[in-house]
Amino acid sequence: MSSLNRATLIGRLGKDPEITRTGGGLMVAKFSIATSETWRDKQSGEKKEKTDWHNVVVFNENLAKIAEQYLKKGSLVLVEGKIVNRTWDKPDGGKGYATEIQLQGFDGKITMLGGKGDGGGGGRDYDSEYAERGGGRSSGNSGGSSSSGGFSGSGRASPGLDDDIPFGPEMR
């Protein structure tokens, strides 16, 4: 592998996802998540905090539906995608710039980390590959590994997989 463009963020949504459609009819979800770090100032001993905001754009129909249905302001999520820098010409003649995390095709993942009362979905884990296959089951955990069998959000079979599912890792 000569290069890798992969971003993994854990943070809280600043507002409900904005759902739009492209000219071709593809559902797109847009939201921002905040990541924060805290530390103690060495001089004053005072607790400090810095928050960064990250724009996330979901170009995957099924993940966009999941974002629309389950993500709300304050939801704690883990997102995995790629970093994309965009530029455009503004009407005033200047240039516009944006850096965003894009989840598209089979390359994105949303994991809801919060509990039921937290708006986070109780640890459901969805990835683009599974969403593209039209999946509706979730792993029920926040780490992407399966502890009780079933289907993990990573798209790989787990040891306790039921026999009624007609595909497995050897068929991928």
Tab-separated table of C-alpha atoms in Angstrom:
chain	number	residue	atom	x	y	z
A	1	MET	CA	0.000	0.000	0.000
A	2	SER	CA	1.462	3.323	-1.015
A	3	SER	CA	-0.874	5.648	0.913
A	4	LEU	CA	-3.849	5.738	3.253
A	5	ASN	CA	-6.554	8.350	3.773
A	6	ARG	CA	-8.570	7.252	6.800
A	7	ALA	CA	-10.168	9.300	9.577
A	8	THR	CA	-11.692	7.946	12.781
A	9	LEU	CA	-13.473	10.363	15.118
A	10	ILE	CA	-15.478	9.973	18.301
A	11	GLY	CA	-17.628	12.925	19.258
A	12	ARG	CA	-21.098	14.372	19.766
A	13	LEU	CA	-23.414	15.798	17.134
A	14	GLY	CA	-23.920	19.551	17.402
A	15	LYS	CA	-27.382	19.382	15.812
A	16	ASP	CA	-29.657	16.906	14.056
A	17	PRO	CA	-28.351	15.652	10.689
A	18	GLU	CA	-29.351	17.667	7.620
A	19	ILE	CA	-30.770	15.391	4.916
A	20	THR	CA	-30.691	16.454	1.258
A	21	ARG	CA	-30.794	14.794	-2.151
A	22	THR	CA	-28.347	15.190	-5.016
A	23	GLY	CA	-29.500	16.026	-8.547
A	24	GLY	CA	-29.385	12.277	-9.249
A	25	GLY	CA	-31.668	11.515	-6.290
A	26	LEU	CA	-29.014	10.129	-3.870
A	27	MET	CA	-29.815	10.819	-0.206
A	28	VAL	CA	-26.994	12.702	1.535
A	29	ALA	CA	-26.659	13.270	5.307
A	30	LYS	CA	-24.568	16.132	6.693
A	31	PHE	CA	-23.718	16.733	10.317
A	32	SER	CA	-20.956	18.106	12.499
A	33	ILE	CA	-19.403	16.375	15.464
A	34	ALA	CA	-17.392	17.942	18.251
A	35	THR	CA	-14.248	16.366	19.644
A	36	SER	CA	-12.825	17.777	22.854
A	37	GLU	CA	-9.646	17.505	24.843
A	38	THR	CA	-9.073	18.676	28.395
A	39	TRP	CA	-5.910	19.398	30.338
A	40	ARG	CA	-4.653	21.263	33.390
A	41	ASP	CA	-2.770	24.489	32.790
A	42	LYS	CA	0.732	24.106	34.254
A	43	GLN	CA	0.932	27.754	35.322
A	44	SER	CA	-2.452	28.265	36.980
A	45	GLY	CA	-3.575	24.681	37.636
A	46	GLU	CA	-6.845	25.651	35.958
A	47	LYS	CA	-8.711	23.042	33.900
A	48	LYS	CA	-8.759	23.931	30.177
A	49	GLU	CA	-10.765	22.480	27.307
A	50	LYS	CA	-10.452	22.747	23.527
A	51	THR	CA	-13.229	21.667	21.172
A	52	ASP	CA	-12.811	21.057	17.445
A	53	TRP	CA	-15.730	20.724	15.026
A	54	HIS	CA	-15.629	18.270	12.130
A	55	ASN	CA	-18.010	18.263	9.167
A	56	VAL	CA	-19.207	14.797	8.158
A	57	VAL	CA	-20.911	14.081	4.820
A	58	VAL	CA	-22.522	10.690	4.163
A	59	PHE	CA	-22.825	9.803	0.457
A	60	ASN	CA	-24.194	6.319	1.125
A	61	GLU	CA	-27.977	5.960	0.822
A	62	ASN	CA	-28.372	3.391	3.607
A	63	LEU	CA	-25.997	5.079	6.055
A	64	ALA	CA	-27.780	8.391	5.343
A	65	LYS	CA	-31.101	6.718	6.232
A	66	ILE	CA	-29.566	5.420	9.464
A	67	ALA	CA	-28.256	8.915	10.273
A	68	GLU	CA	-31.682	10.419	9.566
A	69	GLN	CA	-33.523	7.873	11.688
A	70	TYR	CA	-31.202	7.404	14.675
A	71	LEU	CA	-28.785	10.329	15.039
A	72	LYS	CA	-29.892	13.387	16.978
A	73	LYS	CA	-28.248	16.435	18.498
A	74	GLY	CA	-25.982	15.250	21.330
A	75	SER	CA	-25.620	11.666	20.021
A	76	LEU	CA	-22.212	10.154	20.777
A	77	VAL	CA	-20.880	8.532	17.595
A	78	LEU	CA	-17.757	7.040	16.097
A	79	VAL	CA	-17.397	7.768	12.383
A	80	GLU	CA	-14.836	6.328	9.989
A	81	GLY	CA	-14.283	7.732	6.524
A	82	LYS	CA	-11.776	9.670	4.495
A	83	ILE	CA	-10.593	13.263	4.746
A	84	VAL	CA	-11.532	15.352	1.729
A	85	ASN	CA	-10.568	18.960	1.024
A	86	ARG	CA	-12.963	20.770	-1.308
A	87	THR	CA	-12.664	24.138	-3.031
A	88	TRP	CA	-15.239	26.112	-4.995
A	89	ASP	CA	-15.666	29.498	-6.594
A	90	LYS	CA	-17.774	31.901	-4.548
A	91	PRO	CA	-20.244	34.261	-6.244
A	92	ASP	CA	-18.083	37.231	-5.156
A	93	GLY	CA	-15.116	35.815	-7.097
A	94	GLY	CA	-13.248	34.399	-4.097
A	95	LYS	CA	-12.489	30.774	-3.300
A	96	GLY	CA	-14.322	28.691	-0.715
A	97	TYR	CA	-12.542	25.915	1.188
A	98	ALA	CA	-13.866	23.062	3.305
A	99	THR	CA	-12.361	20.000	4.934
A	100	GLU	CA	-14.788	17.199	5.702
A	101	ILE	CA	-14.945	13.540	6.591
A	102	GLN	CA	-16.745	11.673	3.811
A	103	LEU	CA	-18.472	8.323	4.213
A	104	GLN	CA	-19.212	6.891	0.794
A	105	GLY	CA	-19.433	3.589	-1.045
A	106	PHE	CA	-18.066	0.741	1.040
A	107	ASP	CA	-15.590	2.990	2.824
A	108	GLY	CA	-17.627	4.488	5.682
A	109	LYS	CA	-18.821	3.479	9.114
A	110	ILE	CA	-21.077	4.942	11.807
A	111	THR	CA	-21.101	3.469	15.308
A	112	MET	CA	-23.609	4.860	17.801
A	113	LEU	CA	-21.898	4.784	21.177
A	114	GLY	CA	-24.338	6.370	23.620
A	115	GLY	CA	-26.967	4.613	25.678
A	116	LYS	CA	-30.677	4.635	24.874
A	117	GLY	CA	-31.327	7.855	26.793
A	118	ASP	CA	-28.252	9.468	25.250
A	119	GLY	CA	-29.554	9.589	21.679
A	120	GLY	CA	-26.690	7.368	20.596
A	121	GLY	CA	-28.537	4.185	19.750
A	122	GLY	CA	-27.089	1.912	22.426
A	123	GLY	CA	-23.894	0.891	20.627
A	124	ARG	CA	-25.231	0.004	17.195
A	125	ASP	CA	-22.537	-0.368	14.583
A	126	TYR	CA	-23.200	0.198	10.884
A	127	ASP	CA	-20.725	0.192	8.045
A	128	SER	CA	-21.161	1.067	4.396
A	129	GLU	CA	-20.543	-2.452	3.138
A	130	TYR	CA	-23.293	-3.905	5.315
A	131	ALA	CA	-25.605	-0.972	4.587
A	132	GLU	CA	-25.070	-1.418	0.836
A	133	ARG	CA	-26.260	-5.022	1.180
A	134	GLY	CA	-29.441	-3.637	2.792
A	135	GLY	CA	-28.632	-4.861	6.290
A	136	GLY	CA	-30.818	-3.979	9.215
A	137	ARG	CA	-29.251	-6.015	11.996
A	138	SER	CA	-26.625	-4.497	14.219
A	139	SER	CA	-23.913	-5.807	16.450
A	140	GLY	CA	-25.360	-4.312	19.619
A	141	ASN	CA	-21.931	-3.316	20.902
A	142	SER	CA	-19.733	-0.295	20.616
A	143	GLY	CA	-16.430	-1.882	19.769
A	144	GLY	CA	-17.214	-3.525	16.460
A	145	SER	CA	-16.496	-7.009	17.804
A	146	SER	CA	-19.214	-9.495	18.489
A	147	SER	CA	-19.454	-10.897	21.986
A	148	SER	CA	-22.626	-12.945	21.611
A	149	GLY	CA	-22.546	-14.061	18.002
A	150	GLY	CA	-24.657	-12.521	15.285
A	151	PHE	CA	-23.395	-10.000	12.779
A	152	SER	CA	-20.762	-7.423	13.632
A	153	GLY	CA	-20.824	-4.068	11.898
A	154	SER	CA	-17.467	-4.759	10.272
A	155	GLY	CA	-19.089	-7.014	7.677
A	156	ARG	CA	-17.302	-10.188	8.825
A	157	ALA	CA	-18.931	-13.309	10.208
A	158	SER	CA	-18.509	-14.031	13.893
A	159	PRO	CA	-18.081	-17.460	15.507
A	160	GLY	CA	-21.731	-17.630	16.671
A	161	LEU	CA	-23.231	-16.760	13.277
A	162	ASP	CA	-26.637	-18.322	12.634
A	163	ASP	CA	-26.827	-20.872	9.814
A	164	ASP	CA	-29.759	-19.117	8.121
A	165	ILE	CA	-27.574	-16.368	6.639
A	166	PRO	CA	-26.477	-17.500	3.147
A	167	PHE	CA	-23.138	-15.707	2.984
A	168	GLY	CA	-19.920	-15.713	4.919
A	169	PRO	CA	-16.352	-14.420	4.727
A	170	GLU	CA	-15.407	-17.048	2.140
A	171	MET	CA	-18.029	-15.672	-0.289
A	172	ARG	CA	-16.968	-12.020	-0.105
